[in-house]
XYZ file of C-alpha atoms in Angstrom:
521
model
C 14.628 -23.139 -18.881
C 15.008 -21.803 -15.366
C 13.558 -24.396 -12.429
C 14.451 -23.142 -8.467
C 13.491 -25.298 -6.221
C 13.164 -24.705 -2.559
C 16.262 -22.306 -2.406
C 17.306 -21.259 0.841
C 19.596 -18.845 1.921
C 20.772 -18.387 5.374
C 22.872 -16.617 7.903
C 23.661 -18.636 10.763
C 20.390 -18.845 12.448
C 19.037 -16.409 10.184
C 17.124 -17.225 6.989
C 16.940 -14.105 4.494
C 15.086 -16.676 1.893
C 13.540 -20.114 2.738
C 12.195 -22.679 0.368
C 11.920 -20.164 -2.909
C 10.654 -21.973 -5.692
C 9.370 -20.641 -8.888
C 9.854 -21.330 -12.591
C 10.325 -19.593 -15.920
C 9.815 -21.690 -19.366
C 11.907 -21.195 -22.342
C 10.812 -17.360 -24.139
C 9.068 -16.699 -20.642
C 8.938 -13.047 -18.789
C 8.812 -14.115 -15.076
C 8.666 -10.728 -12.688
C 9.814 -10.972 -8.950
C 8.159 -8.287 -6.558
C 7.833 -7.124 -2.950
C 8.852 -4.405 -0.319
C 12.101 -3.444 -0.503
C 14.220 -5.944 1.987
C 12.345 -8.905 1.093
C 15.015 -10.920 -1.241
C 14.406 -10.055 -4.561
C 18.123 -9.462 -5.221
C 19.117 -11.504 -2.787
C 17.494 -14.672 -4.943
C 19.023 -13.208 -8.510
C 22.129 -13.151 -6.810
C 21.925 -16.638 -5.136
C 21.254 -17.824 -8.856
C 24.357 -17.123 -9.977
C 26.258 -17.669 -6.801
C 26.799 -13.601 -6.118
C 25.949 -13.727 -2.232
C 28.466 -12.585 -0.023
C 30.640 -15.434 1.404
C 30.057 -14.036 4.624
C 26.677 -15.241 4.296
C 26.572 -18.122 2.105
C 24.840 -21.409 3.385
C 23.002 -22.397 0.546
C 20.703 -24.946 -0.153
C 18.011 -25.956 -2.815
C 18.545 -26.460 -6.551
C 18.924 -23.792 -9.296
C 18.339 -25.743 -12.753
C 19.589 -24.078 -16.126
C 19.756 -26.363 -19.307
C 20.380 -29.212 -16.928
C 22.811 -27.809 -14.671
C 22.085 -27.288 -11.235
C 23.874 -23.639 -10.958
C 24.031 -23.884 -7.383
C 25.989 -27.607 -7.065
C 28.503 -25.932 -9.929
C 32.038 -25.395 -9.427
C 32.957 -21.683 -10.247
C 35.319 -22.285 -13.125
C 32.194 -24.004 -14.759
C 29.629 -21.810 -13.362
C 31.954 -18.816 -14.520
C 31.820 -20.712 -18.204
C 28.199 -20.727 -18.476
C 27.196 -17.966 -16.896
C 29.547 -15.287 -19.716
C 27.773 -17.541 -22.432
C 24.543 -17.749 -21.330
C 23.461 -15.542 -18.674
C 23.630 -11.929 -18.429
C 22.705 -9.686 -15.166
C 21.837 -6.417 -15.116
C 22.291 -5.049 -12.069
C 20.124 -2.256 -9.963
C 23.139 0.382 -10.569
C 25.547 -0.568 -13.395
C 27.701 1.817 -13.126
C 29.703 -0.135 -10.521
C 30.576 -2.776 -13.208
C 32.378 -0.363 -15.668
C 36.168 0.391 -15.423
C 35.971 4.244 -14.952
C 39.155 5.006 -16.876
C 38.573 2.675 -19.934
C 36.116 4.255 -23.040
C 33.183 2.216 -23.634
C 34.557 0.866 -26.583
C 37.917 -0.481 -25.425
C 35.683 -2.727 -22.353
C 33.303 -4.051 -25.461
C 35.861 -5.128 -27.642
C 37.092 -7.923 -25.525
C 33.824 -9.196 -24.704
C 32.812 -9.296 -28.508
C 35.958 -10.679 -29.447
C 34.848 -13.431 -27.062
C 31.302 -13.694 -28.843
C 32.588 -13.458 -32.575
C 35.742 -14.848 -32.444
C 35.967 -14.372 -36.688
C 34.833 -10.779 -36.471
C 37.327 -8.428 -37.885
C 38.329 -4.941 -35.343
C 35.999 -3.182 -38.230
C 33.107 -5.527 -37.873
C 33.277 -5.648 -33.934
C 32.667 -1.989 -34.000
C 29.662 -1.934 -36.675
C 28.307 -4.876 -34.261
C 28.968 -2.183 -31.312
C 27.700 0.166 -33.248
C 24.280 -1.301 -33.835
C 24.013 -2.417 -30.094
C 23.972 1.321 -29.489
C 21.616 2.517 -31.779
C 19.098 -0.548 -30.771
C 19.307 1.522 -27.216
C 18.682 5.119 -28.911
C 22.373 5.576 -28.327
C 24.378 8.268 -30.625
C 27.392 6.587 -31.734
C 29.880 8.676 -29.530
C 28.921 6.808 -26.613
C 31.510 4.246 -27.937
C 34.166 7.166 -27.347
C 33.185 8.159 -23.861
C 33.861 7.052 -20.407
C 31.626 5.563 -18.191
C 31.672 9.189 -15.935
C 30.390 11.398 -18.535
C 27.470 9.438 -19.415
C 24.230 9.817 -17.329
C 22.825 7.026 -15.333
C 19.782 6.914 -17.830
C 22.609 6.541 -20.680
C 24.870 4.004 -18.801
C 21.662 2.151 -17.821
C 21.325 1.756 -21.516
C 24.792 0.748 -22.670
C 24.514 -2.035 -19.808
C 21.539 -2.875 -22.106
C 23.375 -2.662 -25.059
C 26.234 -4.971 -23.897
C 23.182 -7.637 -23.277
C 21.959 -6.622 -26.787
C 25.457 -8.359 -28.283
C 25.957 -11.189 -25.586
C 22.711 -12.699 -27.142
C 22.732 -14.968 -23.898
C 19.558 -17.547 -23.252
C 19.019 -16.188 -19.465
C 18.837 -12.197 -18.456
C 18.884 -11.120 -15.266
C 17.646 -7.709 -14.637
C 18.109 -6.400 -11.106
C 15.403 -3.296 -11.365
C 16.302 -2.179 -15.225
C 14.354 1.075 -15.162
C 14.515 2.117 -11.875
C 17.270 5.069 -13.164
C 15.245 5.811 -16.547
C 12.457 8.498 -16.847
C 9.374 6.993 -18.012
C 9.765 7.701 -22.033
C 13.367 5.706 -21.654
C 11.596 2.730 -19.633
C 8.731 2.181 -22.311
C 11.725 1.546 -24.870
C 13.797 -0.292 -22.824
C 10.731 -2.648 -22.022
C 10.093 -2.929 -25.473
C 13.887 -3.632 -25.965
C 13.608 -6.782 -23.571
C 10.334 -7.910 -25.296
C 12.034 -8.220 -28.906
C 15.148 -9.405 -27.401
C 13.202 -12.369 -26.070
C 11.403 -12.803 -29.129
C 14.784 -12.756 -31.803
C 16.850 -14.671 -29.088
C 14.267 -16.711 -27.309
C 15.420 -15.972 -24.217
C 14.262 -15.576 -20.731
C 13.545 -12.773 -19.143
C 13.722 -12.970 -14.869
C 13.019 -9.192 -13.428
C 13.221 -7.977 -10.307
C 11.464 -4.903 -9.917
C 9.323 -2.715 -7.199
C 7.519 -1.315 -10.316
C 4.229 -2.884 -10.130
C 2.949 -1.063 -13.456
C 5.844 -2.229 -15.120
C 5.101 -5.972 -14.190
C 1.671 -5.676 -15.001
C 2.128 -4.457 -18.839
C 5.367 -6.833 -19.630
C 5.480 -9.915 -17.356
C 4.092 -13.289 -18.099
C 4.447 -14.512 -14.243
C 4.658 -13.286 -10.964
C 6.241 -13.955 -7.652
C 5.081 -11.883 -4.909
C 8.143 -12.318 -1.966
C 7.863 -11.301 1.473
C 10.758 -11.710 4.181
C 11.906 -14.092 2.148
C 9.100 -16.157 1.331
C 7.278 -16.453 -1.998
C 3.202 -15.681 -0.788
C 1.537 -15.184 -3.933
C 2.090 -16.417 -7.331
C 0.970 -17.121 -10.777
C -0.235 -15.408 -13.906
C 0.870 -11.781 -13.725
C -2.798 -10.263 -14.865
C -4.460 -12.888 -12.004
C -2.464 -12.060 -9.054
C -2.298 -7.903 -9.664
C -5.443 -7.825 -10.409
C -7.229 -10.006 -7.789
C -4.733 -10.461 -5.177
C -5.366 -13.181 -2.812
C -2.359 -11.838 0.317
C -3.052 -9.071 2.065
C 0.368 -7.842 1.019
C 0.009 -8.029 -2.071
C -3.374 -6.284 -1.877
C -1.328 -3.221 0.298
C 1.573 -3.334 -2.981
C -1.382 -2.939 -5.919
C -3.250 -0.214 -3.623
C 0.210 1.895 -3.460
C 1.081 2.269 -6.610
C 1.565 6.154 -7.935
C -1.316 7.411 -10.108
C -1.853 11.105 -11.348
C -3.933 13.558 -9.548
C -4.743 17.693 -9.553
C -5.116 18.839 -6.326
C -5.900 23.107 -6.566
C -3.020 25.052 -4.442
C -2.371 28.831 -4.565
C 1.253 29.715 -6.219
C 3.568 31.360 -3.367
C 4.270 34.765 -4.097
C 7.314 35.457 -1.436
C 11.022 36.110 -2.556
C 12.897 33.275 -4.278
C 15.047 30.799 -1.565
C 16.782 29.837 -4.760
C 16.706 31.062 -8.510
C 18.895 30.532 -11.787
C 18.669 33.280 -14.726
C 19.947 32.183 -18.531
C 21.755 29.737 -16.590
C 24.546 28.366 -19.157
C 26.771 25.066 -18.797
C 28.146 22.622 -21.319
C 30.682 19.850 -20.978
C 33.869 20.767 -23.254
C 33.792 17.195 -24.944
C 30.110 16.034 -25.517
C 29.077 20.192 -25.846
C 25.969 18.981 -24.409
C 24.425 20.390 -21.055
C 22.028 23.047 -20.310
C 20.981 26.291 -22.078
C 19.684 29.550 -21.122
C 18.025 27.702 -17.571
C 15.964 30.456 -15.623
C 13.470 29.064 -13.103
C 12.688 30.159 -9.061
C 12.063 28.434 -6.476
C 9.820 29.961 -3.380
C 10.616 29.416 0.564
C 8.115 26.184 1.662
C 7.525 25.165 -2.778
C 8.727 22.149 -4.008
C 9.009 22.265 -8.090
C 9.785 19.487 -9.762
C 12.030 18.748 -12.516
C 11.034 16.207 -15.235
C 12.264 14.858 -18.646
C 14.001 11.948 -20.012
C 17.643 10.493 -19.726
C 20.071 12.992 -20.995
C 17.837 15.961 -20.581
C 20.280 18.061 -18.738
C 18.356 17.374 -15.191
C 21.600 15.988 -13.691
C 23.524 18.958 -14.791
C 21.020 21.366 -12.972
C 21.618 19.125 -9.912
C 25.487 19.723 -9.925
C 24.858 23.317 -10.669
C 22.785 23.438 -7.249
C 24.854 21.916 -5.437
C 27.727 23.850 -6.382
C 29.643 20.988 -8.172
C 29.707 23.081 -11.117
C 29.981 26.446 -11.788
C 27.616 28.286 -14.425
C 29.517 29.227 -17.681
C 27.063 32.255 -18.669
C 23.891 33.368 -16.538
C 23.865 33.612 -12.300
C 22.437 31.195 -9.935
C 21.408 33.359 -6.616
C 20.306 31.969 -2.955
C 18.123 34.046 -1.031
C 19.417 37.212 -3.404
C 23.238 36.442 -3.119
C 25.066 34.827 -5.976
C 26.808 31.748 -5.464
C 30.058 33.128 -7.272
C 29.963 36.477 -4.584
C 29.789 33.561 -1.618
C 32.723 33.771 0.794
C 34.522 30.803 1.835
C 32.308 30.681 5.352
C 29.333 31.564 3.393
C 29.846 28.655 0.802
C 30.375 26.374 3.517
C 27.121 27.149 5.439
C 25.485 27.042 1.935
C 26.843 23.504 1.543
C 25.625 22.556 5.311
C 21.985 24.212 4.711
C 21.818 22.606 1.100
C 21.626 18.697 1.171
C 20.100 16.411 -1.200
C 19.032 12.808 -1.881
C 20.984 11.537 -5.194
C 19.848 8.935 -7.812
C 22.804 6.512 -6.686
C 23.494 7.143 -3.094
C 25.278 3.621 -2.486
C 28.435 5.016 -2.829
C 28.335 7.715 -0.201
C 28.024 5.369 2.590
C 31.283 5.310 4.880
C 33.254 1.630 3.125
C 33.129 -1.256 6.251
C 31.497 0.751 8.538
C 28.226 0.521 10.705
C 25.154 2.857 8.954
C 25.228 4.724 12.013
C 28.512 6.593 11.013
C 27.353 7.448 7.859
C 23.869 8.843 8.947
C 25.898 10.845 11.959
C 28.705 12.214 10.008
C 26.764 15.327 8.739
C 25.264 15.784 11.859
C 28.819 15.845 13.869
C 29.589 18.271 10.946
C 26.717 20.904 11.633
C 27.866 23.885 14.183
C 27.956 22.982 17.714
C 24.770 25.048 18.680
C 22.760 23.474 16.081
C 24.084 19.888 16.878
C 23.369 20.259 20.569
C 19.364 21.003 19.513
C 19.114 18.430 17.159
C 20.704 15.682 18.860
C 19.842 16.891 22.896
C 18.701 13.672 23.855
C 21.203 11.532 22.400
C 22.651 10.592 19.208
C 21.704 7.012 19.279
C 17.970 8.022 20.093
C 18.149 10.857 17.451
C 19.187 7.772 14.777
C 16.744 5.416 15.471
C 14.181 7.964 15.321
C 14.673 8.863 12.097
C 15.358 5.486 11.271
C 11.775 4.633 12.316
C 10.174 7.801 10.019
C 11.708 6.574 6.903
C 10.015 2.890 8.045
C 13.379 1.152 8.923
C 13.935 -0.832 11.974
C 16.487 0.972 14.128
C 19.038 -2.501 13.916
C 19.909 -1.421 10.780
C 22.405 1.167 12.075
C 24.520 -1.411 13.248
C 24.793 -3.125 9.778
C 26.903 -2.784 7.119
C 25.836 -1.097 4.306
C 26.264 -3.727 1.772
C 24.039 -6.012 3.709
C 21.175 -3.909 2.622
C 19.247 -3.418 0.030
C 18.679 -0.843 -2.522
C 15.672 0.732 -1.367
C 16.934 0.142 2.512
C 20.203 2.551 1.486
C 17.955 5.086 -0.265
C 15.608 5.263 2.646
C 18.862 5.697 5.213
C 20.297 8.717 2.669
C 16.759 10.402 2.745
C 16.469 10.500 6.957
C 20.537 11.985 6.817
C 19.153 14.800 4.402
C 16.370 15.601 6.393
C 18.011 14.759 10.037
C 19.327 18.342 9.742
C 16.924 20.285 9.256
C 17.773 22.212 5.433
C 17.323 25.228 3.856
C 17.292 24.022 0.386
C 16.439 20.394 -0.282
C 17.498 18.626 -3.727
C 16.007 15.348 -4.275
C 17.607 13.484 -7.455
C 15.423 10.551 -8.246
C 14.679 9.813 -4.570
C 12.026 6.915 -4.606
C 13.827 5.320 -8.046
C 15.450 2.326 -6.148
C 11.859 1.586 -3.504
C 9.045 -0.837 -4.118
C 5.603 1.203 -4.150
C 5.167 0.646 -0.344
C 8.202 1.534 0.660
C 7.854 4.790 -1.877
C 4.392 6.063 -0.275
C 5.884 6.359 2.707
C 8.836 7.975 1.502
C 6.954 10.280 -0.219
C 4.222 10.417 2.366
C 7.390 11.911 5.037
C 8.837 14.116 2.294
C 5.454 15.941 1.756
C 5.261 16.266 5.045
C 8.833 18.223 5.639
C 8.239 20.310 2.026
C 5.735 21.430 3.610
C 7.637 23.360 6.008
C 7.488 26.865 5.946
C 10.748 28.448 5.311
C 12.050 24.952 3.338
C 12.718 25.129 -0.322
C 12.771 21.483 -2.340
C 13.196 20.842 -6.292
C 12.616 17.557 -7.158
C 13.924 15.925 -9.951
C 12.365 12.810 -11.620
C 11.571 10.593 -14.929
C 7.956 9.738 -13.526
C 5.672 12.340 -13.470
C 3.580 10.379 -11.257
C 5.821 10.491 -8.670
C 7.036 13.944 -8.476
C 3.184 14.865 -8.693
C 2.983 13.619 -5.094
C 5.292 16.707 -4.041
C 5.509 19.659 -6.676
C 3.443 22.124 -7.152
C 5.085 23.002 -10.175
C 6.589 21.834 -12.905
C 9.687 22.511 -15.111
C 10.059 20.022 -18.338
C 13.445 19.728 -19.957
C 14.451 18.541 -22.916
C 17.874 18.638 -24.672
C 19.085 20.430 -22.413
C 16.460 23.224 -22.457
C 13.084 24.257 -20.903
C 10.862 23.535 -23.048
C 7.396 23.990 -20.538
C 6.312 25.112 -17.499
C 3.475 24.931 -15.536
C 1.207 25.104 -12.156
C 0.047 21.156 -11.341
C -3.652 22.432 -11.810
C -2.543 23.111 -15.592
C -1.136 19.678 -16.043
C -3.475 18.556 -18.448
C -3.972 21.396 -20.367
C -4.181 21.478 -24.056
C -1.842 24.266 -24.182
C 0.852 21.524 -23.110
C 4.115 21.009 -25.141
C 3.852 17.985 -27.344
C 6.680 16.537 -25.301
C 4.742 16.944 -22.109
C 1.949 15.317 -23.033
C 4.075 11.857 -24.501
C 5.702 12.639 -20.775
C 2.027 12.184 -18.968
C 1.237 9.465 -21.864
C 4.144 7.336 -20.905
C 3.133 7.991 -16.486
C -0.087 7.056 -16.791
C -0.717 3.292 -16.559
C -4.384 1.726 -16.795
C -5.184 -1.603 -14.702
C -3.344 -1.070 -11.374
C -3.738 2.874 -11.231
């Protein structure tokens, strides 16, 4: 079905992939993996001719049902591709018109599909592509801005759901979804392949995920393919040393014992209340605290309300009932100055952070900006030796090489953006640290030492951080404790050492069900 042979892709002098080849039969789940950086999008996008022209010397052949993709002329390529190939890309949010409903960008597309369909049976088709996803039927209603990125994930889905094309493409699927929302969405691909008898190329960083759902593997490195083969054979006795390093990283669950902190709250809600006017769903009656040097984490699946508390902490939306206090003041009381500092002292690390780079400029500007922003006494401390110095340093924490401040942000990759927005929080020293899905976009390697760097600064003394996340795993690394939402309420809480209680809410236990992965853990 899909055939690449040798395909290269350079940059002047520069190769960012040499001599890829790998193949993926008819029906076949074929899983592309490696550090974050090492052209795993780079060769999904080279497949269907998505690479930058400002970078485009390609060579190699892409084969689908006997066309060599990369020889093709647009128009054709353009042809074949809306038939028969669908890409899901790492954040999909970027392909949906923000002022159209979900329903009104479908329509054309299954007009396109079933040209004999009548309006009434194009929307029971829609209809059923939603509820395939676990999507209420209102989504059809709603724009692409009021939907949350575990819910827009899944319409993206959806849309691939009534293409019925022979080749998906899926740019790290799951990488926005809580763990619960994954499983399905996995299972989604695997009965898609098996009604349509299509193939399945993935690139993800989630080795746990490859293990339980791909066929194949290719492990890629700068570039290069170094390992690959059956997916159970090459995870599970790794010949690279890479690849060895990848299978060692991955997340598993542990209970280390730590004392609760008993100080004042940094940061508290009480019967917090918010809900949107037009979906009436939000959060409920939220009350939680959160203790000077304690990270708690926030878990539960897509559409649990998490984002909402994020917003609410950030002071992007204001509480409808209940008060939401830092250090004993409520936000609401805050004077214009005060609200300000608040806003300089509070940063955070958001699920989607592509967008908040600077458009056409060098990284540098956008890792500088809040730091030119912070008051002058503070800025002279922070950057006393010299603002390029102060840059790469961080650069170097977050395990980036300091060149990539004089890049453009489109010219790296997911993980590479993440990592640049998580030194910018931290560069400055805050208060009150909210981290919104931090490590979704790394590969495990990258994500250790992300995680590895943010345990150290939560550890600070005076430094508050809630952590929000799908994979318990993950936010295990950090929190001490833990807040599970659900429909918009709290429906447990607990210390880590009573994670596996019996006492547990049903919900949390098909929460540490779903995180906990045997064979690579």
């Amino acid at each position: 079905m899909l055939d690449i042979r040798n395909l290269t892709v350079r940059n002047e002098d520069i190769f960012l992939l040499k001599n890829v080849t790998l193949r993926a039969d008819n029906k076949e789940w074929h899983a592309i993996a490696g550090p974050s950086g090492a052209g795993k999008s780079l060769t999904a996008h080279a497949i269907c001719s998505l690479v930058p022209k400002s970078i485009e010397q390609i060579s190699g052949s892409v084969m689908f049902r006997g066309n060599n993709l990369v020889k093709m002329k647009k128009k054709s390529l353009d042809a074949l591709a809306s038939r028969s190939i669908a890409y899901i890309f790492q954040d999909p949010r970027h392909f949906f018109f923000p002022y159209l409903s979900i329903y009104k960008q479908w329509d054309d597309m299954v007009k396109i599909q079933y040209p004999k369909l009548s309006k009434k049976e194009r929307k029971i088709e829609m209809l059923e592509a939603l509820h395939a996803v676990k999507l209420p039927d209102n989504v059809l209603k709603s724009y692409p801005s009021e939907l949350s990125g575990g819910q827009i994930q899944r319409v993206a889905l959806a849309a691939v759901w009534l293409m019925k094309p022979n080749l998906i493409i899926a740019d790290e699927p799951t990488s926005a979804l809580d763990a619960l929302t994954s499983q399905h969405i996995m299972q989604l691909f695997q009965t898609l392949r098996e009604e349509i008898e299509c193939t399945i190329l993935m690139i993800s960083h989630d080795l746990r995920e490859v293990f339980h759902y791909a066929d194949t593997v290719s492990i890629l490195a700068d570039g290069r393919i170094i390992e690959q083969g059956n997916t159970a054979s090459v995870l599970l006795s790794p010949q690279s040393a890479l690849t060895k390093q990848l299978c060692r990283a991955v997340p598993s669950l542990y209970r280390p014992k730590m004392e609760e902190d008993l100080l004042k709250p940094l940061f508290s809600m009480k019967n917090v209340h918010y809900v949107y006017p037009k979906t009436k769903k939000g959060v409920k009656d939220i009350s939680f605290s959160l203790y000077p040097g304690e990270c708690v984490g926030i878990v539960g699946e897509s559409g649990s309300g998490k984002s909402t508390i994020v917003q609410l902490c950030l002071y992007l939306l204001q509480a409808q009932k209940g008060v939401i206090e830092m250090k004993g003041k409520s936000l609401k009381k805050l004077s214009a100055k005060e609200r300000r500092f608040y806003r300089q002292k509070t940063q955070a690390v958001l699920q989607h952070n592509q967008r908040s780079f600077i458009p056409r400029q060098k990284v540098s500007r956008t890792f500088l900006e809040p730091v030119r922003n912070i008051p002058v006494k503070e800025r002279q401390l922070l950057t006393q030796n010299h603002e390029r110095e102060f840059a790469e340093s961080w650069m170097s924490l977050v395990g980036l090489c300091p060149t990539v401040l004089d890049r453009k942000p489109e010219t790296l990759s997911g993980g590479q953006q993440q990592r640049v927005h998580i030194a910018r929080a931290l560069s400055i020293n805050p208060s009150f640290l909210v981290l919104d899905e931090p490590t979704s976009n790394l590969d495990v390697l990258s994500q250790a030492t992300v995680l590895e760097l943010l345990q150290q600064k939560t550890g600070d003394s005076e430094r508050g951080t809630l952590f929000i996340g799908h994979d318990i795993s993950v936010v295990d690394k950090l929190a001490e404790r833990f807040i599970v939402m659900k429909e918009g309420e709290i429906v447990d809480t607990f210390h880590k050492n009573n994670m596996w209680s019996q006492t547990r809410h049903s919900y949390t236990k098909l929460l540490l069900k779903a995180s906990t992965w045997e064979g690579l853990a």
